[in-house]
CSV table of C-alpha atoms in Angstrom, one decimal:
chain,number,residue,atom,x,y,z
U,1,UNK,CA,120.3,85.7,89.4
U,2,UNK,CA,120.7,81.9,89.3
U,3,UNK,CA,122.7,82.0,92.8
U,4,UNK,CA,121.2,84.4,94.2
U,5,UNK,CA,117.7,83.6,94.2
U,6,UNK,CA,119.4,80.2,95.5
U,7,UNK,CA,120.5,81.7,98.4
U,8,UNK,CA,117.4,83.6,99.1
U,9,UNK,CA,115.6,80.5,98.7
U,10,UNK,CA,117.6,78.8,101.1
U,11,UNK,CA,117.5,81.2,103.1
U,12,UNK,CA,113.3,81.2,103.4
U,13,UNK,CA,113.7,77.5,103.9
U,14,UNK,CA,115.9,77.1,107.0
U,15,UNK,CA,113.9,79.9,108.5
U,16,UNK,CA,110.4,78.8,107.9
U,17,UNK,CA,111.6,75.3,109.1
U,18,UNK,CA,113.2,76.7,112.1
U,19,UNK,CA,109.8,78.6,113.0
U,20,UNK,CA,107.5,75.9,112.4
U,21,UNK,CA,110.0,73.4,114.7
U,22,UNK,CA,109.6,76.1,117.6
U,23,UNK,CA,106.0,76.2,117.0
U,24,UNK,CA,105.2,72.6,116.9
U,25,UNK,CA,107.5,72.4,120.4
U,26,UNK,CA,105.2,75.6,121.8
U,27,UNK,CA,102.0,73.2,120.6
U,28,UNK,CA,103.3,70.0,121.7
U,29,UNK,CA,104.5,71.0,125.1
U,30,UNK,CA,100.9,72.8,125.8
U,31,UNK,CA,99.2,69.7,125.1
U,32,UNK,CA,101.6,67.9,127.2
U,33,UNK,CA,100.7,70.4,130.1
U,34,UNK,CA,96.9,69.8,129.2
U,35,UNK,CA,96.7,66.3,129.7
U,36,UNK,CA,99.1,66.6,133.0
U,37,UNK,CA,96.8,68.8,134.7
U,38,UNK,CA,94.0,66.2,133.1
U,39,UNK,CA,95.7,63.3,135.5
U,40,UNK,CA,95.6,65.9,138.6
U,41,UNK,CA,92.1,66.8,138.6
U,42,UNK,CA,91.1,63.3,138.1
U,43,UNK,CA,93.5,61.9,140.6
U,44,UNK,CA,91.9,65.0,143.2
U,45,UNK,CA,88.4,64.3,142.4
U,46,UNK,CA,88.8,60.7,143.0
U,47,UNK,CA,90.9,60.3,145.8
U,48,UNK,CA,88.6,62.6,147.9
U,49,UNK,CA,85.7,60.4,149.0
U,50,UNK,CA,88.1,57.4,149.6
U,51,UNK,CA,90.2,59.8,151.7
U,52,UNK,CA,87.2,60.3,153.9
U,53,UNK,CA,86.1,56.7,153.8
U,54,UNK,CA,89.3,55.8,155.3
U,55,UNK,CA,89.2,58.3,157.9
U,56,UNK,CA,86.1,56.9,158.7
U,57,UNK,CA,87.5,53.4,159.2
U,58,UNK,CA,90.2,54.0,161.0
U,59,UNK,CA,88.3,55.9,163.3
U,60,UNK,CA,86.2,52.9,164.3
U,61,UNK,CA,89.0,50.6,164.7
U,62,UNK,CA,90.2,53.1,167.1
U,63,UNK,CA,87.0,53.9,168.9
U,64,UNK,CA,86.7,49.5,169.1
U,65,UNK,CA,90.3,49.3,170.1
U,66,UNK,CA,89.4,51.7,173.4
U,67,UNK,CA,86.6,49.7,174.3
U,68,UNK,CA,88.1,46.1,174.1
U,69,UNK,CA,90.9,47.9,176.6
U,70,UNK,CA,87.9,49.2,178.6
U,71,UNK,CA,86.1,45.7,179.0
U,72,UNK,CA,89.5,44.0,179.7
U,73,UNK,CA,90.1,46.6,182.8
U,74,UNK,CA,86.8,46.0,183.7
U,75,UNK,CA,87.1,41.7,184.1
U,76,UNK,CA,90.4,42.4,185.7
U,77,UNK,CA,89.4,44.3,189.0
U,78,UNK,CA,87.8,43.8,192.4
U,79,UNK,CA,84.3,42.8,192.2
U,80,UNK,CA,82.4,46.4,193.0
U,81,UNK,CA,84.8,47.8,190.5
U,82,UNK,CA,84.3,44.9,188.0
U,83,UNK,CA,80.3,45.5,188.5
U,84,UNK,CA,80.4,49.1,188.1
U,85,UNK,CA,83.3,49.2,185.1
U,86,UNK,CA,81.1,46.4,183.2
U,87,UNK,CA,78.0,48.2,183.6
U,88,UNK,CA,79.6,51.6,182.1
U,89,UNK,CA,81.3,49.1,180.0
U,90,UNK,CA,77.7,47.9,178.6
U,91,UNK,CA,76.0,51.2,178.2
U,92,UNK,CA,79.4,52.2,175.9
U,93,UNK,CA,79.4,49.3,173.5
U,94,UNK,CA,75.7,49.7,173.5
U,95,UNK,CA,76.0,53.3,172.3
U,96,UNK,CA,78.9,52.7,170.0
U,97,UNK,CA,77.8,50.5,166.6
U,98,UNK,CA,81.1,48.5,165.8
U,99,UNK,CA,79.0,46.8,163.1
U,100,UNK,CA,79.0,49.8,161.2
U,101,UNK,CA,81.4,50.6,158.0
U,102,UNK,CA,81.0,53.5,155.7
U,103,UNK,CA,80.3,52.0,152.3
U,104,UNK,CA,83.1,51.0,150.5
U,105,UNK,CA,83.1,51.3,146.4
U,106,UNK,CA,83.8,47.8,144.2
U,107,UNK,CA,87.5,48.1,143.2
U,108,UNK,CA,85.8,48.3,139.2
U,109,UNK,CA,84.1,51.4,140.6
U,110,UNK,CA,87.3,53.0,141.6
U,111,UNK,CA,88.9,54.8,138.4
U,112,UNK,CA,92.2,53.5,137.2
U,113,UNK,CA,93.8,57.0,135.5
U,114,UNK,CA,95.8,55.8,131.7
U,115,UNK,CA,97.3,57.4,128.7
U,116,UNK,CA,96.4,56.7,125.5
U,117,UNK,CA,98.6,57.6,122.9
U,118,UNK,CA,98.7,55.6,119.3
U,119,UNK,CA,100.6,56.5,116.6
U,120,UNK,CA,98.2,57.9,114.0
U,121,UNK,CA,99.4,61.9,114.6
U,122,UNK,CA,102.9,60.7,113.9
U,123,UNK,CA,101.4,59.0,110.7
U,124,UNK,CA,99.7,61.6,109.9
U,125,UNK,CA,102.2,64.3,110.3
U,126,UNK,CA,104.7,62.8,108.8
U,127,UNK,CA,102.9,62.4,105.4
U,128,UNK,CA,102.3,66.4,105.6
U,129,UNK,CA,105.6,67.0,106.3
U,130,UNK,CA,107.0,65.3,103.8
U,131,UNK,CA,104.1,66.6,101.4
U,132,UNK,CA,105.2,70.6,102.5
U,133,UNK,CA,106.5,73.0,100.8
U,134,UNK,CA,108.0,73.1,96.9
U,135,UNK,CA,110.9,74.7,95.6
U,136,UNK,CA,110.2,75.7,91.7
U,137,UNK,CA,112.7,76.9,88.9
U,138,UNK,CA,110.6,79.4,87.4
U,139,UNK,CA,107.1,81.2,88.5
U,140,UNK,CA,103.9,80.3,86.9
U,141,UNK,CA,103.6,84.4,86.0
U,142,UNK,CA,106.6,86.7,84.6
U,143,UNK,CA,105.8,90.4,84.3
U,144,UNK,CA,105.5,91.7,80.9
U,145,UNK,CA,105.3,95.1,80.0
U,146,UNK,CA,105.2,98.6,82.1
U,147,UNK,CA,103.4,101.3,79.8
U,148,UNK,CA,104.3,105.0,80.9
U,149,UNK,CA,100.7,107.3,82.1
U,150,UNK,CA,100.7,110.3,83.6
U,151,UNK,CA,101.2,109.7,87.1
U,152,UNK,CA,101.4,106.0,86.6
U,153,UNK,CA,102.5,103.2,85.0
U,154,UNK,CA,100.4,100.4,83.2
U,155,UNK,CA,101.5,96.8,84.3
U,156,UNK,CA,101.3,93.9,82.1
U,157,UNK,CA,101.8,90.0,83.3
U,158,UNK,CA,101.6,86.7,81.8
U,159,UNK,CA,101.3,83.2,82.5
U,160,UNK,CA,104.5,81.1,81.6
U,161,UNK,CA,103.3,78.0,82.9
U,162,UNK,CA,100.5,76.5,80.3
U,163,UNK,CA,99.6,73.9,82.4
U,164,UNK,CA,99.0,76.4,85.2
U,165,UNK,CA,95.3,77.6,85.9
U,166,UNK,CA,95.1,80.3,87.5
U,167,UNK,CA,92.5,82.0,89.7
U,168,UNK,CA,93.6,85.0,91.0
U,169,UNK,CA,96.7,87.2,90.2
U,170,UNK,CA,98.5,89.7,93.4
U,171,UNK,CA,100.4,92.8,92.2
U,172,UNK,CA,102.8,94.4,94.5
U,173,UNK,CA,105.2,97.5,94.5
U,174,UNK,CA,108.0,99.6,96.1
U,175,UNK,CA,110.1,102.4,95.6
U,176,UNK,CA,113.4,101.4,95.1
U,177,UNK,CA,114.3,103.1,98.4
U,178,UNK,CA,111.6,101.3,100.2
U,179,UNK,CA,112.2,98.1,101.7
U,180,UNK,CA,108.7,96.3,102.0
U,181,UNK,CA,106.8,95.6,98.7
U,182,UNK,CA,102.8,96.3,99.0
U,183,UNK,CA,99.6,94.9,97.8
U,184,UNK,CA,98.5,97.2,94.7
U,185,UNK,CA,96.0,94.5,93.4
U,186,UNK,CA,94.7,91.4,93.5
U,187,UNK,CA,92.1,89.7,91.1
U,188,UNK,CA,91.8,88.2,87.8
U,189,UNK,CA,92.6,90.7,85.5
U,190,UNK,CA,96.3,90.6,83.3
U,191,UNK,CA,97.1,94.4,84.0
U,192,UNK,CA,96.7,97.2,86.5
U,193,UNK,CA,97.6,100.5,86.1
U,194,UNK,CA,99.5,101.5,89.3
U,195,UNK,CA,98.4,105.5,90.0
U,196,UNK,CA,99.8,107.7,92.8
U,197,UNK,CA,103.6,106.7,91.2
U,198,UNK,CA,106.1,109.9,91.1
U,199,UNK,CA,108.0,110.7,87.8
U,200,UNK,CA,111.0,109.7,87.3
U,201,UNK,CA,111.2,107.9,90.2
U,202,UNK,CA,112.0,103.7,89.9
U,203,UNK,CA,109.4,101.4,91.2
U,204,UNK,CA,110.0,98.0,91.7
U,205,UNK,CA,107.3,95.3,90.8
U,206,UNK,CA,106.3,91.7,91.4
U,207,UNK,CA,103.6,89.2,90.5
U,208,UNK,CA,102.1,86.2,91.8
U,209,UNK,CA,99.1,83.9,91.3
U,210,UNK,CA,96.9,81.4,92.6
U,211,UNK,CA,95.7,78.0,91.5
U,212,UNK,CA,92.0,77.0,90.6
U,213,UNK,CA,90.9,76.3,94.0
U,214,UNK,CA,94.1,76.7,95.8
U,215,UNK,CA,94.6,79.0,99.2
U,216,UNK,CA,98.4,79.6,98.9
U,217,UNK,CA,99.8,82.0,96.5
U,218,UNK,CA,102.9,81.1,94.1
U,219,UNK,CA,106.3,82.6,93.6
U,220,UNK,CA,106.3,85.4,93.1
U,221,UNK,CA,108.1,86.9,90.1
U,222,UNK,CA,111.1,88.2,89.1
U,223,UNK,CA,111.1,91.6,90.4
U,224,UNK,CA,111.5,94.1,87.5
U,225,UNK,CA,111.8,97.9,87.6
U,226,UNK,CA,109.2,100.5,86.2
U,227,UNK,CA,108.9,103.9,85.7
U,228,UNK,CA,107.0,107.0,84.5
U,229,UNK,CA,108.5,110.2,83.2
U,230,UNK,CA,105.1,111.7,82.6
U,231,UNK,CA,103.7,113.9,85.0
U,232,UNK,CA,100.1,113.4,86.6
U,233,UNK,CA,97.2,114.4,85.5
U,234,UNK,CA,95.8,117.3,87.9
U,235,UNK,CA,92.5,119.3,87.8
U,236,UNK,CA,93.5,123.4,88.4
U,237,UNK,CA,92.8,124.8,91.5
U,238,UNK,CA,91.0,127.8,92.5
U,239,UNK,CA,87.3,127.4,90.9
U,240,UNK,CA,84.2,127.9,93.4
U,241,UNK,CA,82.2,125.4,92.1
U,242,UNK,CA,84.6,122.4,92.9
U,243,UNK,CA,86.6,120.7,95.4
U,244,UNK,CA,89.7,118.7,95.0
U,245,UNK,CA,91.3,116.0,96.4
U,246,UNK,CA,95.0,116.4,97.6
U,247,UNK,CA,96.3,115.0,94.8
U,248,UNK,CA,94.3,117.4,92.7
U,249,UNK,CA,93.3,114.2,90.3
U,250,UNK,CA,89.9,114.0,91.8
U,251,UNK,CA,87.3,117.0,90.9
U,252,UNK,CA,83.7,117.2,93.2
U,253,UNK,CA,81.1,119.4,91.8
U,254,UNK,CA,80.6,120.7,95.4
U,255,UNK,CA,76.9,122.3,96.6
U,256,UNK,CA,78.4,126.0,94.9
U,257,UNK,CA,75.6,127.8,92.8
U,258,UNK,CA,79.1,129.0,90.6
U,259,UNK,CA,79.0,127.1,87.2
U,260,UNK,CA,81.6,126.8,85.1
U,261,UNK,CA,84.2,124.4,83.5
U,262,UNK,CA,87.0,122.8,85.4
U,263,UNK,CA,90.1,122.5,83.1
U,264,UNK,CA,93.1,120.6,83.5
U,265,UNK,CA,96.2,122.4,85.3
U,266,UNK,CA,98.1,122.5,82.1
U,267,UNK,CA,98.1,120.6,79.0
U,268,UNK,CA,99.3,117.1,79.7
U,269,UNK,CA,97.5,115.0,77.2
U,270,UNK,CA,99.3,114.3,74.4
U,271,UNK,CA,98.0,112.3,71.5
U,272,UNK,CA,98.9,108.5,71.7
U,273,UNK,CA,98.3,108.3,74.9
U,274,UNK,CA,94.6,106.8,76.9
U,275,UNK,CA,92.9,109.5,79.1
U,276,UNK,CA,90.5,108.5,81.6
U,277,UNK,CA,88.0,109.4,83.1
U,278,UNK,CA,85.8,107.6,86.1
U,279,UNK,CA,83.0,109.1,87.8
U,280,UNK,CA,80.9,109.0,90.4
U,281,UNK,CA,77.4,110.6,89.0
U,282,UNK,CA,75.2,113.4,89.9
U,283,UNK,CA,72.0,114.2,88.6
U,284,UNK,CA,72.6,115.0,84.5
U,285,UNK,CA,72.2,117.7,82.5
U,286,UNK,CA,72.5,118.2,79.0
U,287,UNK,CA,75.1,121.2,79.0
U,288,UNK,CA,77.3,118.4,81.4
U,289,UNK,CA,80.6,117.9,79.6
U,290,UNK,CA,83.6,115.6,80.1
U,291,UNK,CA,86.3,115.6,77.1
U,292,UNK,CA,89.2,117.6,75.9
U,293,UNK,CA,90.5,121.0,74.3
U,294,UNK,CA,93.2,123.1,72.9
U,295,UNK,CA,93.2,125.9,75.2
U,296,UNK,CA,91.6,127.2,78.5
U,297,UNK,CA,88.4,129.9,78.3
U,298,UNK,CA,87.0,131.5,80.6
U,299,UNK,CA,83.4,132.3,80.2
U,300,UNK,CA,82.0,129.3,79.3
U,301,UNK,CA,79.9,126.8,80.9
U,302,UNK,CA,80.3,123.9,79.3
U,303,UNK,CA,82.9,121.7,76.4
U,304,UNK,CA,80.6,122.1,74.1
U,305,UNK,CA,82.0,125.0,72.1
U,306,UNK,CA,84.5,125.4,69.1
U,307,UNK,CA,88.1,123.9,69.2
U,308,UNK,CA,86.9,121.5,72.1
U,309,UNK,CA,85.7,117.7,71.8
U,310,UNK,CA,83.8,116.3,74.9
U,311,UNK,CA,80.6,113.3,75.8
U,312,UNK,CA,77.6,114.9,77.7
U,313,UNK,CA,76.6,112.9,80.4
U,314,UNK,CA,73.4,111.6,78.8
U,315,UNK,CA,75.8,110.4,76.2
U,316,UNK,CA,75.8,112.5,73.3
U,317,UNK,CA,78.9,113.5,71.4
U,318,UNK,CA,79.9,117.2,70.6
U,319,UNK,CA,83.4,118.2,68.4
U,320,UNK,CA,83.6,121.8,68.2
U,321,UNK,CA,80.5,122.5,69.3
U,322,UNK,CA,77.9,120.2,67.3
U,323,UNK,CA,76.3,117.2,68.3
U,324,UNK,CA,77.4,114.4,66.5
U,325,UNK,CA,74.2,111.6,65.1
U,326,UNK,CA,76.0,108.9,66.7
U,327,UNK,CA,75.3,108.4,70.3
U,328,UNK,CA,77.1,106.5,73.6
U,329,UNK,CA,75.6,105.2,76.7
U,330,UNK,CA,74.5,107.7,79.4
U,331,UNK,CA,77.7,108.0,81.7
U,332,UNK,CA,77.2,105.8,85.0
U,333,UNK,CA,78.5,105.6,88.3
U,334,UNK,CA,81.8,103.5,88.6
U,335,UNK,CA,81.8,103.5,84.9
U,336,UNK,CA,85.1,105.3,82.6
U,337,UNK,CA,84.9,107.5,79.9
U,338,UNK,CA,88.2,107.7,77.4
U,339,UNK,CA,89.5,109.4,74.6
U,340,UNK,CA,92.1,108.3,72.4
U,341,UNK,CA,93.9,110.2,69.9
U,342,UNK,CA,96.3,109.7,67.2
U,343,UNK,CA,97.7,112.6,64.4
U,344,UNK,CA,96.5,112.2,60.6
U,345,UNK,CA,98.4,114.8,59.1
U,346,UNK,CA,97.0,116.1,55.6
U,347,UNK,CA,99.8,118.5,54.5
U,348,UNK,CA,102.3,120.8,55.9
U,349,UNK,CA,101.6,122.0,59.4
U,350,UNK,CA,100.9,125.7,59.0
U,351,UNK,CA,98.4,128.2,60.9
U,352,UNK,CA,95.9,128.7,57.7
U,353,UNK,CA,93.3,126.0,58.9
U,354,UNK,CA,92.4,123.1,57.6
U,355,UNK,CA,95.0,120.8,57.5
U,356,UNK,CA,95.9,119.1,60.9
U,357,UNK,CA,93.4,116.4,61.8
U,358,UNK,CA,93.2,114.0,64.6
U,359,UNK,CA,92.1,110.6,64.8
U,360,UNK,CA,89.6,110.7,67.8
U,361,UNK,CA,88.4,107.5,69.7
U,362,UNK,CA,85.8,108.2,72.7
U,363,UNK,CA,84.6,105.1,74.5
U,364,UNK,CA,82.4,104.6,77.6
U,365,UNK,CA,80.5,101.3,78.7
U,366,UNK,CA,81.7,99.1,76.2
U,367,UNK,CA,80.7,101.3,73.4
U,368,UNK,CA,83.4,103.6,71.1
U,369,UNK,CA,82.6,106.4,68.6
U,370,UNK,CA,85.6,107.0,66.2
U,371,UNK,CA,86.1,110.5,64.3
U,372,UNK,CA,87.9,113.0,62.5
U,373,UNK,CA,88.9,116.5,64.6
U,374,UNK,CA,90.1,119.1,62.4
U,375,UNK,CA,91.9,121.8,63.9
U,376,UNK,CA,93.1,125.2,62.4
U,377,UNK,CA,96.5,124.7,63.9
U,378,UNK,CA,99.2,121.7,65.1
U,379,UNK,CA,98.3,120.5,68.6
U,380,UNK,CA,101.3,118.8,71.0
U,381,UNK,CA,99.1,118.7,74.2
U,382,UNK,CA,95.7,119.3,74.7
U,383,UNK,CA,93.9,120.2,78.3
U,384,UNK,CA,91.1,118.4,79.7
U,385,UNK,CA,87.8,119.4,81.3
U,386,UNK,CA,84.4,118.6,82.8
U,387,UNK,CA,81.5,120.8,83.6
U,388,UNK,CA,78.2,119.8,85.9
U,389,UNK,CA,75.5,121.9,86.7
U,390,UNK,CA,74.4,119.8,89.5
U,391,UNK,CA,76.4,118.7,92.5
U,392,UNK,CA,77.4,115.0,93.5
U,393,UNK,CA,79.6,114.5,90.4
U,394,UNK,CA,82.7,113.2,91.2
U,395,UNK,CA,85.3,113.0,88.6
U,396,UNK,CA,88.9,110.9,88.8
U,397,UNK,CA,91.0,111.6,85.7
U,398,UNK,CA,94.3,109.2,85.1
């Protein structure tokens, strides 16, 4: 582990240094390019009018160096030539204004181009430089624990750094044949269950968090391997009055008049394990069930009945049919529902009633109701079910 996360780490070093060298070339040699074109425009924009003043300048020496030639022809010939040359002579010079220049800017008016360049980037860049990047021994966050659920896995992390605050915590996954990891959760919570995972199928996990006020996330963790062997949770298929998602872990009481209760595929809840329940709500009723049982009926409209254990919406509490005094919180929309159960075995298991009980824990908005189930016979697995009598209920089991 030692040598090869060394080489790995290595590795992410010479390449991230390579990019960033490339990149600060890219950055350095645009600016470069900036300033160049800079000096152009400014050398154009410049230049221009004393271009034209020059023209100008040169064109009146010119037009003055004709007419001095002109007057000299003039002295030098006979005297009607001399008369007439001088008088053509006159009206020229008289017509042309040699004491006219075009104006001519002060030499402080006329821009001097320069480059300033101190030495406060390389300061400055050299103190980030130096101050980027870390290489640590050991992440601030190990994972912990992977709990088998049906269709998932529970995933526990810790901190391992006690001098490390942490704000946030990112969970990623992969299959073990896959080659990039994936976000599966990110916020400030210790564990996450990971749903959607296939049975018996290794998943590989990692875990990294970030500082109290920090932007950059840590190393991650050491990548461990998780799995499930139990299979998920489905609702069965085939009942008018609800639609399921492809997974068949998601139940919609859809706009059917048909009424009835939705039960699990097959019995996959065993005791000792959490099953949950989150819903998006509907308008309640009172016959509205959500809970589990020890075998399918057909016929009935609701959990409330015999050999069954369920939470109405509005919060009330039936085993095997009765209302129990003690009372939870109305279900509500993002909120979960969930039953725990353990055996409390009061003799030999046998079919004459009476002596298999289970421990039964039902909680829902921070609130838990704790009894005693007594069944006529020994239970493995129970099914799970729900019943609405309205649509809009949504229902996600895990």
């Amino acid at each position: 582990q030692i040598k090869d996360s060394a080489t790995l780490t290595r590795d992410v070093l010479e390449q991230h240094f390579s990019d960033l060298k490339g990149t600060l070339k890219k950055l350095l040699d645009e600016r470069l390019m900036c300033l160049l074109q800079e000096v152009d425009v400014i050398e154009q924009e410049s230049i221009k009018p004393l271009d034209e003043c020059q023209k100008l300048i040169e064109h009146g020496v010119s037009t003055a160096d004709d007419l001095l030639r002109e007057g000299e022809s003039a002295v030098d010939g006979d005297v009607e030539q001399q008369n007439e040359k001088l008088c053509n002579f006159t009206k020229k010079a008289l017509h042309i204004q040699l004491d006219s220049l075009p104006e001519v800017p002060s030499l402080v008016d006329v821009p001097c181009l320069s480059a300033q360049l101190d030495d406060c980037l390389l300061t400055i860049l050299k103190n980030q430089i130096f101050r980027h990047g870390t290489v640590a021994s050991r992440p601030p966050v190990q994972l912990e624990e992977f709990v088998e659920k049906p269709g998932g896995i529970l995933v526990r992390w810790c901190k391992v750094d006690d001098d490390f605050i942490a704000q946030d915590y990112r969970l990623q996954y992969r299959k073990s044949t896959a080659s990039h990891f994936e976000d599966v959760y990110v916020g400030s919570e210790m564990e996450f269950i990971v749903l959607h995972i296939d049975p018996n199928v290794d998943y590989q996990f990692r875990v990294c968090a970030r500082g109290d006020g920090r932007q950059e996330w840590s190393p991650w963790s050491v990548p461990q391997m998780g799995r499930t062997t139990l299979v998920p949770h489905e609702w069965t298929t085939g009942l008018e009055g609800y639609s399921l998602s492809s997974r068949r872990n998601i139940a919609l009481r859809n706009d059917s008049q048909s009424c009835g209760v939705l039960y699990s595929k097959a019995p996959t809840y065993f005791c000792g394990q959490t099953l949950t329940f989150r819903q998006t709500v509907g308008q309640p009723d009172r016959r509205d069930s959500l809970g589990v049982c020890v075998e399918q009926r057909n016929g009935d409209d609701s959990l409330q009945r015999d050999k069954a254990v369920c939470i109405s919406t509005n919060g009330a509490v039936f085993v095997n049919g009765k209302e129990m005094t003690n009372q939870l919180p109305a279900v509500t929309s993002g909120s979960t529902v969930t039953f725990d159960m353990e055996v409390v075995q009061l003799g030999p298991c046998s079919n004459e009633g009476g002596n298999f009980k289970l421990r039964v824990t039902i909680s829902s908005n921070n609130r838990e109701v704790v009894f005693d189930w007594v069944l006529d016979q020994c239970c493995g697995s129970l099914y799970f079910g729900c019943s609405f009598s309205y649509p809009g209920w949504k229902v996600l089991v895990f």
